[in-house]
Tab-separated table of C-alpha atoms in Angstrom:
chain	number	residue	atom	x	y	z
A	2	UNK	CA	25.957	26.798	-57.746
A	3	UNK	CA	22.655	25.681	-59.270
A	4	UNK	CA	24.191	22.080	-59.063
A	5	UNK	CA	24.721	22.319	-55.247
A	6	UNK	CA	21.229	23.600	-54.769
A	7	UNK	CA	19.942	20.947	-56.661
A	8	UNK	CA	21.821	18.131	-54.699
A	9	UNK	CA	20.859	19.883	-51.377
A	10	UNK	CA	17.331	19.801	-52.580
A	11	UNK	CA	17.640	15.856	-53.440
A	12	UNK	CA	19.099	15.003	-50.413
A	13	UNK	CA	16.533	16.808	-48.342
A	14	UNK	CA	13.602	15.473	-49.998
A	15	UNK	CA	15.319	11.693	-49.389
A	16	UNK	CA	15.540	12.412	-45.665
A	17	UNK	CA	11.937	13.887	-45.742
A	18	UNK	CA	10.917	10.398	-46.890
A	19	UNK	CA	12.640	8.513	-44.805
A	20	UNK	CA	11.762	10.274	-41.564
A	21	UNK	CA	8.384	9.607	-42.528
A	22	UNK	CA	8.853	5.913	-43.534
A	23	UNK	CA	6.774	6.707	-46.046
A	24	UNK	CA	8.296	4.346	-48.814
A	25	UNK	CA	7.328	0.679	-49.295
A	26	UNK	CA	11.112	-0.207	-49.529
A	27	UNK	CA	12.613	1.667	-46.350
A	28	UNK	CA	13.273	-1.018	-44.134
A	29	UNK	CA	15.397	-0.556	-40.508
A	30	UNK	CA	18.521	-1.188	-39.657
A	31	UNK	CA	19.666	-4.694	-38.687
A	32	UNK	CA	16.029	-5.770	-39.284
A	33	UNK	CA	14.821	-7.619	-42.547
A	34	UNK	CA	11.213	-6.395	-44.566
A	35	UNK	CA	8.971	-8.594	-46.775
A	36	UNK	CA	5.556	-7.182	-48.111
A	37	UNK	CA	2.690	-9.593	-48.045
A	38	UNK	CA	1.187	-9.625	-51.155
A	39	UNK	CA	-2.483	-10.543	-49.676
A	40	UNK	CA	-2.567	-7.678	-47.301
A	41	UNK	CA	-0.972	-5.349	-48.392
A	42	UNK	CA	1.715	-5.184	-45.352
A	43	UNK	CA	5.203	-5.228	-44.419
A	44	UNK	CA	6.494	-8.194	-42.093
A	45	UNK	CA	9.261	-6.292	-40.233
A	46	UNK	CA	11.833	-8.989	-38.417
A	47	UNK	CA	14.718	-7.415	-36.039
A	48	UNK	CA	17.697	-9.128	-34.893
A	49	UNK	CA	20.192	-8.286	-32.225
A	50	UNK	CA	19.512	-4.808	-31.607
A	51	UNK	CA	21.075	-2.419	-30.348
A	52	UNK	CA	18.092	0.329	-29.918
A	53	UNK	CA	14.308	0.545	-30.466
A	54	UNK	CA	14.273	1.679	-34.261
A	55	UNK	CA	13.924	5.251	-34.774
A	56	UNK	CA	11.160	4.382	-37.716
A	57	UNK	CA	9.270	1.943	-39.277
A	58	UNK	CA	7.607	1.193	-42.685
A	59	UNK	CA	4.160	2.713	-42.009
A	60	UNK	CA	2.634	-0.404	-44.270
A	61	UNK	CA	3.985	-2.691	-41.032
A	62	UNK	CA	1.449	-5.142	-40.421
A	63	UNK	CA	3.745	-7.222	-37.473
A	64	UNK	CA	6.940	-6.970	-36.339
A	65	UNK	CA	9.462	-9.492	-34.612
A	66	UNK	CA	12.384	-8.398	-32.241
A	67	UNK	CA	15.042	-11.102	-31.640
A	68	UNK	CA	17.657	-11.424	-29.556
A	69	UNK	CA	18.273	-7.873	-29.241
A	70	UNK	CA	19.652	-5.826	-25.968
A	71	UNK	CA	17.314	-2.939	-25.754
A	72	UNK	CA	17.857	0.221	-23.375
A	73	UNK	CA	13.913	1.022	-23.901
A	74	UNK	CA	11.180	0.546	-25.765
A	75	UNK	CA	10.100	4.252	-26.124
A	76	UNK	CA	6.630	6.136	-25.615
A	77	UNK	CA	4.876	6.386	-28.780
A	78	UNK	CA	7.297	3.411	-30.083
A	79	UNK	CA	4.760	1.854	-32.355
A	80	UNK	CA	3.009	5.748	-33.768
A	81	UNK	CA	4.734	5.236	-37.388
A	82	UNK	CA	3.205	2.364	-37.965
A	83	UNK	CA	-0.616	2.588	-37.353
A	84	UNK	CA	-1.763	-0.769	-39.215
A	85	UNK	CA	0.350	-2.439	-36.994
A	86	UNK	CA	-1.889	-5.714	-35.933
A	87	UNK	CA	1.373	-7.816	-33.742
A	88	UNK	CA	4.251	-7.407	-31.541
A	89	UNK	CA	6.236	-10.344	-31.021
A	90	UNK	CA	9.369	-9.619	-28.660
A	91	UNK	CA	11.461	-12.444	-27.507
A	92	UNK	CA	14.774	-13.617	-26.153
A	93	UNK	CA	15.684	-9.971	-25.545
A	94	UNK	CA	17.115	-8.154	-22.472
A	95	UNK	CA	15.245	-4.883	-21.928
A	96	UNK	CA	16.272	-2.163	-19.460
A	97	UNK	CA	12.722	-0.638	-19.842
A	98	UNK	CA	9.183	-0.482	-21.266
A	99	UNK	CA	8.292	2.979	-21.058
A	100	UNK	CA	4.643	4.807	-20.611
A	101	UNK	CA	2.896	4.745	-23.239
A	102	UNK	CA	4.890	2.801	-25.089
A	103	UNK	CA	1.855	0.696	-26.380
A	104	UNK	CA	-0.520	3.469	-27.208
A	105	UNK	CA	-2.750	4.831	-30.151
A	106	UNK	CA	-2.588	1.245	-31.743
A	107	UNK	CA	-5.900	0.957	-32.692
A	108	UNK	CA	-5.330	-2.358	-34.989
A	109	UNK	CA	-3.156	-3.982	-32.923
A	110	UNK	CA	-4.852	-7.828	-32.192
A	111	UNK	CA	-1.671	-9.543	-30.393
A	112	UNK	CA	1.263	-8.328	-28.305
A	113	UNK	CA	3.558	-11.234	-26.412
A	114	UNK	CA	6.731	-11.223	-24.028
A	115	UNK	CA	8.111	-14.363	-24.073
A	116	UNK	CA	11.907	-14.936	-22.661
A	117	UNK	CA	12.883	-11.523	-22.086
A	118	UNK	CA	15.190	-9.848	-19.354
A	119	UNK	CA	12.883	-7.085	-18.501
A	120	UNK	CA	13.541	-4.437	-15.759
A	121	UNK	CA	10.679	-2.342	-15.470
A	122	UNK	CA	7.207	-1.938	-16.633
A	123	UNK	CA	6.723	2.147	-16.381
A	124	UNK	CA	3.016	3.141	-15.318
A	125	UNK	CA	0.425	3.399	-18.098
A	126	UNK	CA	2.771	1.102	-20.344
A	127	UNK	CA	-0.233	-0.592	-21.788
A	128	UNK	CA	-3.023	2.334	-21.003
A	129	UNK	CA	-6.269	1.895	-22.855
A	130	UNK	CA	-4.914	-0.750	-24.792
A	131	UNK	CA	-7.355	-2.153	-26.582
A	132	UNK	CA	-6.081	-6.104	-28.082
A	133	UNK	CA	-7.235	-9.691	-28.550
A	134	UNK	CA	-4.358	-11.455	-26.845
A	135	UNK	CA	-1.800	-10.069	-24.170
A	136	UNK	CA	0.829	-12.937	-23.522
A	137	UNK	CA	3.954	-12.158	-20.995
A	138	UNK	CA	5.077	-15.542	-20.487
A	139	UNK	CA	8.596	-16.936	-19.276
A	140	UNK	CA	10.333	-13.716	-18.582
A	141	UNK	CA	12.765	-12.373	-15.657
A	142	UNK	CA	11.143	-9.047	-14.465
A	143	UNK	CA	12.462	-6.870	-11.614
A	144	UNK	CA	9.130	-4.717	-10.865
A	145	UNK	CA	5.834	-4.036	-13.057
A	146	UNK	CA	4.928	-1.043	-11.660
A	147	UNK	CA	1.647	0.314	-10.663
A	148	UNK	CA	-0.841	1.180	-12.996
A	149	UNK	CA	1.002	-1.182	-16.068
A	150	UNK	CA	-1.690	-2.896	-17.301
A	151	UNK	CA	-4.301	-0.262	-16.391
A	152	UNK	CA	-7.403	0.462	-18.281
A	153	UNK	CA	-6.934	-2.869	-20.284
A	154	UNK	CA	-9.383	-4.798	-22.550
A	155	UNK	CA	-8.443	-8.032	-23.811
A	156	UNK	CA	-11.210	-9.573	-26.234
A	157	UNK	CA	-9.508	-12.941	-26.159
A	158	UNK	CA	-7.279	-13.364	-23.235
A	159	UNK	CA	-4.581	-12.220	-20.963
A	160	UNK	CA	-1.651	-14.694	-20.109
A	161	UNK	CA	0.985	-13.950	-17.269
A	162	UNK	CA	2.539	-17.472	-17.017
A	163	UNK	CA	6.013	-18.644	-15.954
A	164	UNK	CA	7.776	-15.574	-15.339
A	165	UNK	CA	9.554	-14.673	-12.465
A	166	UNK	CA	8.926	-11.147	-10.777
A	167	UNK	CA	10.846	-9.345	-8.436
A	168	UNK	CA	8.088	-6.744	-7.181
A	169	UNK	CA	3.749	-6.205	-8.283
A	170	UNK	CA	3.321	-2.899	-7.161
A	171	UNK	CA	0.270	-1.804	-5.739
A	172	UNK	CA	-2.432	-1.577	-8.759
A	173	UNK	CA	-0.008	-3.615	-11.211
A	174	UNK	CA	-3.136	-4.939	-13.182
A	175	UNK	CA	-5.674	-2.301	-12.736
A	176	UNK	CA	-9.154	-1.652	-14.271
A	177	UNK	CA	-8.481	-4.725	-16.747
A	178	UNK	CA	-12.017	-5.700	-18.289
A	179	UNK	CA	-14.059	-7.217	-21.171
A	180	UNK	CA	-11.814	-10.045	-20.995
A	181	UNK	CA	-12.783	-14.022	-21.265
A	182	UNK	CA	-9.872	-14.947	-19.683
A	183	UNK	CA	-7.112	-13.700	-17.846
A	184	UNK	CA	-4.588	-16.107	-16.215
A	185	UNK	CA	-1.905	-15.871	-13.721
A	186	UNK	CA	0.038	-18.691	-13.333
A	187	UNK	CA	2.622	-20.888	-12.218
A	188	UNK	CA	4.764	-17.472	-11.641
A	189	UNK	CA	7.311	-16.580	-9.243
A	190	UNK	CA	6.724	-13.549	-7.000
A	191	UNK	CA	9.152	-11.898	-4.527
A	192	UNK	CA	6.891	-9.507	-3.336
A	193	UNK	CA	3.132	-8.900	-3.726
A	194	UNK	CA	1.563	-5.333	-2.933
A	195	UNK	CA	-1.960	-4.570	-2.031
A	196	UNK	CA	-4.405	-4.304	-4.184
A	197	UNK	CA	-2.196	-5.463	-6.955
A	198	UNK	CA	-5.049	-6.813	-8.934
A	199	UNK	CA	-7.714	-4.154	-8.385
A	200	UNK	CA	-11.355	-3.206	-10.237
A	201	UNK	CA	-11.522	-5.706	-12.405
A	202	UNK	CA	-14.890	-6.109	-14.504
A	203	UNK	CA	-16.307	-8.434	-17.102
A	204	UNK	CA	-13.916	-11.108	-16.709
A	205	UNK	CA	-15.402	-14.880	-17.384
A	206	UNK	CA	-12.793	-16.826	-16.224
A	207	UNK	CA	-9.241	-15.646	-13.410
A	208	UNK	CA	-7.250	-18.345	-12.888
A	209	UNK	CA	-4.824	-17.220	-10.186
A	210	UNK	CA	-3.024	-20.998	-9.558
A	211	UNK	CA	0.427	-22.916	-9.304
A	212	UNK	CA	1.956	-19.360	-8.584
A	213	UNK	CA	4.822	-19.082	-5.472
A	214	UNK	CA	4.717	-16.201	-3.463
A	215	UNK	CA	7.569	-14.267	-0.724
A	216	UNK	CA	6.224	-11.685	0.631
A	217	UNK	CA	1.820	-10.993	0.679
A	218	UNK	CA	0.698	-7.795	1.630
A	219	UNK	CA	-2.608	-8.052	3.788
A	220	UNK	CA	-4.765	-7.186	0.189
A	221	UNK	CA	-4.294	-8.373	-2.643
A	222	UNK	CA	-6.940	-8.204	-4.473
A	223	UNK	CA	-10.008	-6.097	-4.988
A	224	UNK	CA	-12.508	-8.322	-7.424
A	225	UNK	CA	-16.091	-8.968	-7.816
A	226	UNK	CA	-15.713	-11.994	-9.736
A	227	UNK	CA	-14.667	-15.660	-8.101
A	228	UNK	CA	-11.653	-16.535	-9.155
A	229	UNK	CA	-9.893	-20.053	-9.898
A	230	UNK	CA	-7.617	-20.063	-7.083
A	231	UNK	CA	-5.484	-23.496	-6.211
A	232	UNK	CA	-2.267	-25.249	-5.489
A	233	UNK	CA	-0.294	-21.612	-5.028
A	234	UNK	CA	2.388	-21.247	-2.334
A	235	UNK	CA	2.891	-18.483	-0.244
A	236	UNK	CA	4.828	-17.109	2.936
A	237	UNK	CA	2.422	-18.191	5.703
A	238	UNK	CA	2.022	-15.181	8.476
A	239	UNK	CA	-0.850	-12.904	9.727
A	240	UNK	CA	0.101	-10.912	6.456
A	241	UNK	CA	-2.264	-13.595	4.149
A	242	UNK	CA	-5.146	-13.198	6.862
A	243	UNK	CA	-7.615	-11.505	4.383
A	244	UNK	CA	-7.283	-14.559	2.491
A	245	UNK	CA	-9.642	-16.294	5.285
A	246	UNK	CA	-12.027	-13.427	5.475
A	247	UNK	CA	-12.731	-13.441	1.779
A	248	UNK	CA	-15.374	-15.780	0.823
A	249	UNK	CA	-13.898	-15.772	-2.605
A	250	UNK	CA	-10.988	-17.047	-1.574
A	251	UNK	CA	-11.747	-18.661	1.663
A	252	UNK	CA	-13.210	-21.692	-0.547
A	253	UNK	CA	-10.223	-22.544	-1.653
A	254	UNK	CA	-7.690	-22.869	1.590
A	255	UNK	CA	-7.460	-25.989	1.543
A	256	UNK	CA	-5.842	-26.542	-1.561
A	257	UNK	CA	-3.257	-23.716	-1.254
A	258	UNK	CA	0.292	-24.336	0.435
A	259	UNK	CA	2.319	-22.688	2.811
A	260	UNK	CA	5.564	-24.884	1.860
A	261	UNK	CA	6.533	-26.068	-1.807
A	262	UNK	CA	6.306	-29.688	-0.640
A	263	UNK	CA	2.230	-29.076	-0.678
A	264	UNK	CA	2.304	-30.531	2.867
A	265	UNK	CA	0.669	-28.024	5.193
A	266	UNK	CA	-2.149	-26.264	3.684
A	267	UNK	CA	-3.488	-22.809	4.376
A	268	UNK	CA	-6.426	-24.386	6.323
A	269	UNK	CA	-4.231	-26.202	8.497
A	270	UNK	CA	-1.960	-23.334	9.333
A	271	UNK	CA	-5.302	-21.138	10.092
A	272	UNK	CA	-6.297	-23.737	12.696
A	273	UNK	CA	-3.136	-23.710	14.313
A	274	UNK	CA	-2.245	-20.025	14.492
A	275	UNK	CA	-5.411	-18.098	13.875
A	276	UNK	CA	-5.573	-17.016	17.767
A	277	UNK	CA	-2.238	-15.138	16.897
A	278	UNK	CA	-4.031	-13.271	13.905
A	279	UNK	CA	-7.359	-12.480	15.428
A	280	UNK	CA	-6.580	-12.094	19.230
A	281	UNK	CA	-9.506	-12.865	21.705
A	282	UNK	CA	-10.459	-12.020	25.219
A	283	UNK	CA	-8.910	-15.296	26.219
A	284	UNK	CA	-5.577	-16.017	27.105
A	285	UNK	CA	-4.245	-19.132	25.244
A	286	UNK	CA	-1.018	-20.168	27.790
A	287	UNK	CA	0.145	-22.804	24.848
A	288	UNK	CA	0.424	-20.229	21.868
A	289	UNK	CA	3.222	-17.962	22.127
A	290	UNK	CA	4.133	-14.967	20.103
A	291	UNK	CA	7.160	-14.850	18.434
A	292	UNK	CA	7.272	-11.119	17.896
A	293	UNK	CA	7.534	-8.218	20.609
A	294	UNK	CA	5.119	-6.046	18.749
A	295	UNK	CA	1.933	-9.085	18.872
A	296	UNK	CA	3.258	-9.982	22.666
A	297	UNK	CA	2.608	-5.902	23.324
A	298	UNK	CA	-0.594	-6.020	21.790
A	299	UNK	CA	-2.052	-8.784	23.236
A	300	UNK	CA	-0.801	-7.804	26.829
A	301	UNK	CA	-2.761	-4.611	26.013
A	302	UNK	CA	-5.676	-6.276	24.820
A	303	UNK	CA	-6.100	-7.973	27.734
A	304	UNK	CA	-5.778	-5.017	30.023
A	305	UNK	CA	-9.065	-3.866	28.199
A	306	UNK	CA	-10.559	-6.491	28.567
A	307	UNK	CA	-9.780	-6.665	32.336
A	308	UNK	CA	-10.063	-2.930	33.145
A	309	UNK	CA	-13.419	-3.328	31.048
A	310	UNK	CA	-15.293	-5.775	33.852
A	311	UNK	CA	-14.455	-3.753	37.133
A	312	UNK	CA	-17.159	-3.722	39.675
A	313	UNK	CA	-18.838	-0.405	38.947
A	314	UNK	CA	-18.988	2.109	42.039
A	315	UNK	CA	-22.477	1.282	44.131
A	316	UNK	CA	-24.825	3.491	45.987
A	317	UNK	CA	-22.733	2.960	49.367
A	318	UNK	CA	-19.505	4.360	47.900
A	319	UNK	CA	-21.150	7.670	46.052
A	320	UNK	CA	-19.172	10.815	46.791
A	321	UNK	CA	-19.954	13.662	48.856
A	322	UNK	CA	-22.132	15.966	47.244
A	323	UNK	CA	-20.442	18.774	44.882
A	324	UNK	CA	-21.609	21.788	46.939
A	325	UNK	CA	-20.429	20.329	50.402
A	326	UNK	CA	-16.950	19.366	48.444
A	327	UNK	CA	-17.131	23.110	47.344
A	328	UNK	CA	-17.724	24.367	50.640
A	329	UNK	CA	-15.014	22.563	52.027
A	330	UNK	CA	-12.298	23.386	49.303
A	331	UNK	CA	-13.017	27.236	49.832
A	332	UNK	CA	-12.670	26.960	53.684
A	333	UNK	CA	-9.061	25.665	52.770
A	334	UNK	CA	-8.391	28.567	50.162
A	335	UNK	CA	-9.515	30.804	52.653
A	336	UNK	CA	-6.863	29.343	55.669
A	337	UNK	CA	-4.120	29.423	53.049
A	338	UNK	CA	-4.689	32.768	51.873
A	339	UNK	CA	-5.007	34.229	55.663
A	340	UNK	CA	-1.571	32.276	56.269
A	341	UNK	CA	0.254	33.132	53.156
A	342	UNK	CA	-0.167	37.171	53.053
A	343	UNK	CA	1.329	37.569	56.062
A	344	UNK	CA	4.292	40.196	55.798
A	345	UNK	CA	7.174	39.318	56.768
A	346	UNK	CA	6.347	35.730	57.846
A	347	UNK	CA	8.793	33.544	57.203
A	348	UNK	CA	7.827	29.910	55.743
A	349	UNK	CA	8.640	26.881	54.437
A	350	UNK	CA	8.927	25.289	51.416
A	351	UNK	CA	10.280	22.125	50.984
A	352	UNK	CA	12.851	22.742	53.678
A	353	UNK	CA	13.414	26.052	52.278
A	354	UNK	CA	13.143	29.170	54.621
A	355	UNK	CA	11.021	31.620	52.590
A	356	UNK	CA	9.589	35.318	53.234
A	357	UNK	CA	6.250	35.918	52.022
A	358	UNK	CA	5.190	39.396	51.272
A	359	UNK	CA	1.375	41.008	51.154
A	360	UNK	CA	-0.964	39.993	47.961
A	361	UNK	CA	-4.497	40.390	47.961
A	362	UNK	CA	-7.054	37.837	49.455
A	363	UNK	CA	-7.794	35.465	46.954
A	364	UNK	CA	-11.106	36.930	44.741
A	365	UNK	CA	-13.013	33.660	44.614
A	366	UNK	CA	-12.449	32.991	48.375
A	367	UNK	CA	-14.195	36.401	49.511
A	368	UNK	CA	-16.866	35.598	46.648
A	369	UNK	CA	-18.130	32.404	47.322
A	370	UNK	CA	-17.971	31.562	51.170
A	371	UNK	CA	-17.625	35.510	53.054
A	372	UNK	CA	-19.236	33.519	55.851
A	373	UNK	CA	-15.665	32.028	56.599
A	374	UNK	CA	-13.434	35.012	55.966
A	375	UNK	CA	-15.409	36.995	58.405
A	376	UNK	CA	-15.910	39.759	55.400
A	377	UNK	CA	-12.670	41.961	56.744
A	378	UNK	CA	-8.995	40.172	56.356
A	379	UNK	CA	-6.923	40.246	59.656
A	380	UNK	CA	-3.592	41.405	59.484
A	381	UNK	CA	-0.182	39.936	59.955
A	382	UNK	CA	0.217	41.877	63.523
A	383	UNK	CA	-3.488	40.280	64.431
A	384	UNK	CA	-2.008	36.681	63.774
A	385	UNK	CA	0.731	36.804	65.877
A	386	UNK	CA	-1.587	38.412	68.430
A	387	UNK	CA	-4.398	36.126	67.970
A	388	UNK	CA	-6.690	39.093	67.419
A	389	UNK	CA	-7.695	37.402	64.043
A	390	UNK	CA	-8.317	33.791	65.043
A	391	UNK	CA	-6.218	31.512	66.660
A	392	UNK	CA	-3.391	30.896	64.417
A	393	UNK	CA	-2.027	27.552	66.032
A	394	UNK	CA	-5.930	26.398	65.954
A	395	UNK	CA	-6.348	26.863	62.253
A	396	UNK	CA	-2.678	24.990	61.702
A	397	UNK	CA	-3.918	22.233	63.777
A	398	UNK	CA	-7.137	22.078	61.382
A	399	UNK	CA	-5.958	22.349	58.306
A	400	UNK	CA	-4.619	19.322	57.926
A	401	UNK	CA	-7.638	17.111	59.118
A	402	UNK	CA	-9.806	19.077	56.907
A	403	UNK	CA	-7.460	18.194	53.905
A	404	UNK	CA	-7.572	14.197	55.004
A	405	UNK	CA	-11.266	14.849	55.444
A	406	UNK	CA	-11.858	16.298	51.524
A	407	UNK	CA	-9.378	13.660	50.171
A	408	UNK	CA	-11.638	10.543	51.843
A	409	UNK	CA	-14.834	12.152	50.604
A	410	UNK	CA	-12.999	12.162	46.942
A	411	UNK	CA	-12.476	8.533	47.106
């Protein structure tokens, strides 16, 4: 019995120290460990992987993966192995880089991408990383997703070069400062969201050139610095219109491509179609819109614009005055009331024969003019009579008083 406790006991205190990587000679799976003698560290180089390692030496001063096929590279991936100064990871397929998966490294100096198959960048992958060198060069990515590379301070440099990108979400590089250089180029972008490159600060030197672009939302960018920006080509369409309204950018037009050849240059394509962008008060009979939406909008633009210089209304063509159009319109309340509370009159309606029975005078018509209704109401029997005006005479009226209120409305 005592001898099963005390092999229980040994094995538990071996997994204790191996969950914690805690030993100078524990050393992953598939991956091979050499301790520098200068520093102190462990060089940790992985080969064909199969999954992120669950641990790692905590002496780990860099570590290589190689030719691996990763699911993920986890949140927290790098927390048992706080010296860790590099992260090399090459010729790799990885489904995903996870948030936070580059966090708390507080030694780390250089982190690089280079000929991966990488699906996604999660949000906050690289938050508050603090490094000397970011490199993600010559990779296949489907999206980096907004908010990647947020809060992001790169002493040395930041290199995104030669990779070819599905989607930049909006905010893909956000809040990236205290860097001397950061560098986008010669990459190859499906589609580019607004404000993918947003709040930058303290940055010497953005070279934004030799990149290819699909699809550009309106904004791209939202920078207070000037950046390098030359010989990229992009999708030319009222979607890249900011680009001429930034003065930043503006500069540089004539040097940036709409075809691959580096034949027709974004100046030359302004000049030619900027009447289609920025629509004026002037109809242009040789452009022609392409698009039912821009024909719609410029047809209603210049309906403004049309509607907009009408001859005001002169002196000569001024109304009747409100109180004699009031007087008026309660003279013909009060022959419409005196005809329509008749009992047992019959009327008509649209070509329908109707019977109207008694209601009360009409309140505002006894208020405001009594002067016309004679102050007492004459009964039905006193129109057919004529005891309460001439019935015929007021028909006969009526109408020319209508014609007479709807030319003094005019």
């Amino acid at each position: 019995m005592f001898l099963n406790m005390f092999v229980a006991a040994f094995f538990t205190f071996l997994i204790l120290e191996l969950t914690n990587a805690s030993t100078p000679f524990f050393c992953p799976r598939s991956c091979r460990c050499s301790d520098d003698d200068v520093t102190g560290q462990t060089n940790v180089i992985c080969d064909r992987l199969k999954k992120f390692p669950m641990f790692l030496p905590k002496t780990t001063g860099q570590l290589q993966i190689l030719h691996s096929d990763l699911r993920s590279i986890p949140a927290n991936a790098f927390s048992q192995a706080p010296q860790i100064q590099s992260v090399y990871i090459r010729f790799s397929t990885i489904e995903n880089v996870s948030s936070l998966a580059f966090t708390n490294l507080h030694n780390i100096s250089d982190i690089e991408f280079q000929r991966n198959n990488i699906t996604r960048f999660e949000t906050s992958a690289f938050l508050n990383l603090n490094v000397s060198s970011l490199t993600i060069s010559e990779n296949s990515i489907d999206v980096i997703q907004s908010r990647a590379f947020s809060s992001l301070k790169a002493n040395d440099q930041i290199v995104c070069s030669s990779n070819n990108i599905g989607e930049l979400s909006t905010a893909s590089f956000s809040d990236v400062r205290e860097t001397k250089t950061f560098q986008f180029q010669t990459n190859v972008v499906d589609v580019v969201r607004e404000n993918c490159f947003t709040r930058f600060s303290s940055i010497e030197m953005f070279d934004f050139s030799n990149n290819a672009f699909g699809h550009v939302d309106p904004q791209v960018f939202d920078l207070n610095i000037k950046p390098i920006f030359f010989k990229n080509v992009m999708t030319c369409d009222c979607q890249i219109s900011w680009i001429f309204a930034k003065r930043v950018f503006s500069d540089f037009i004539s040097i940036n491509y709409c075809d691959k050849d580096q034949k027709l240059s974004l100046q030359e394509w302004n000049q030619k179609h900027k009447s289609l962008c920025y629509p004026t008060t002037e109809k242009i009979p040789t452009m022609k819109v392409t698009t039912k939406t821009r024909s719609s909008t410029l047809n209603m633009h210049e309906e403004t614009v049309a509607s907009s210089q009408r001859v005001p209304m002169t002196s000569s063509t001024t109304p009747f005055p409100t109180s004699t159009q009031n007087a008026v319109t309660t003279f013909l309340l009060s022959l419409a009331s005196s005809q329509n509370t008749t009992p047992g009159r019959a009327n008509t309606v649209d070509g329908i024969k109707q019977t109207s029975t008694t209601s009360a005078p009409s309140p505002m018509a006894a208020e405001t003019s009594p002067a016309v209704t004679g102050g007492n109401e004459p009964t039905g029997q006193e129109l057919r009579n004529g005891d309460g005006g001439n019935f015929a005479h007021s028909t006969f009226v009526l109408p020319i008083l209508t014609v007479f209120v709807v030319l003094s409305l005019q």
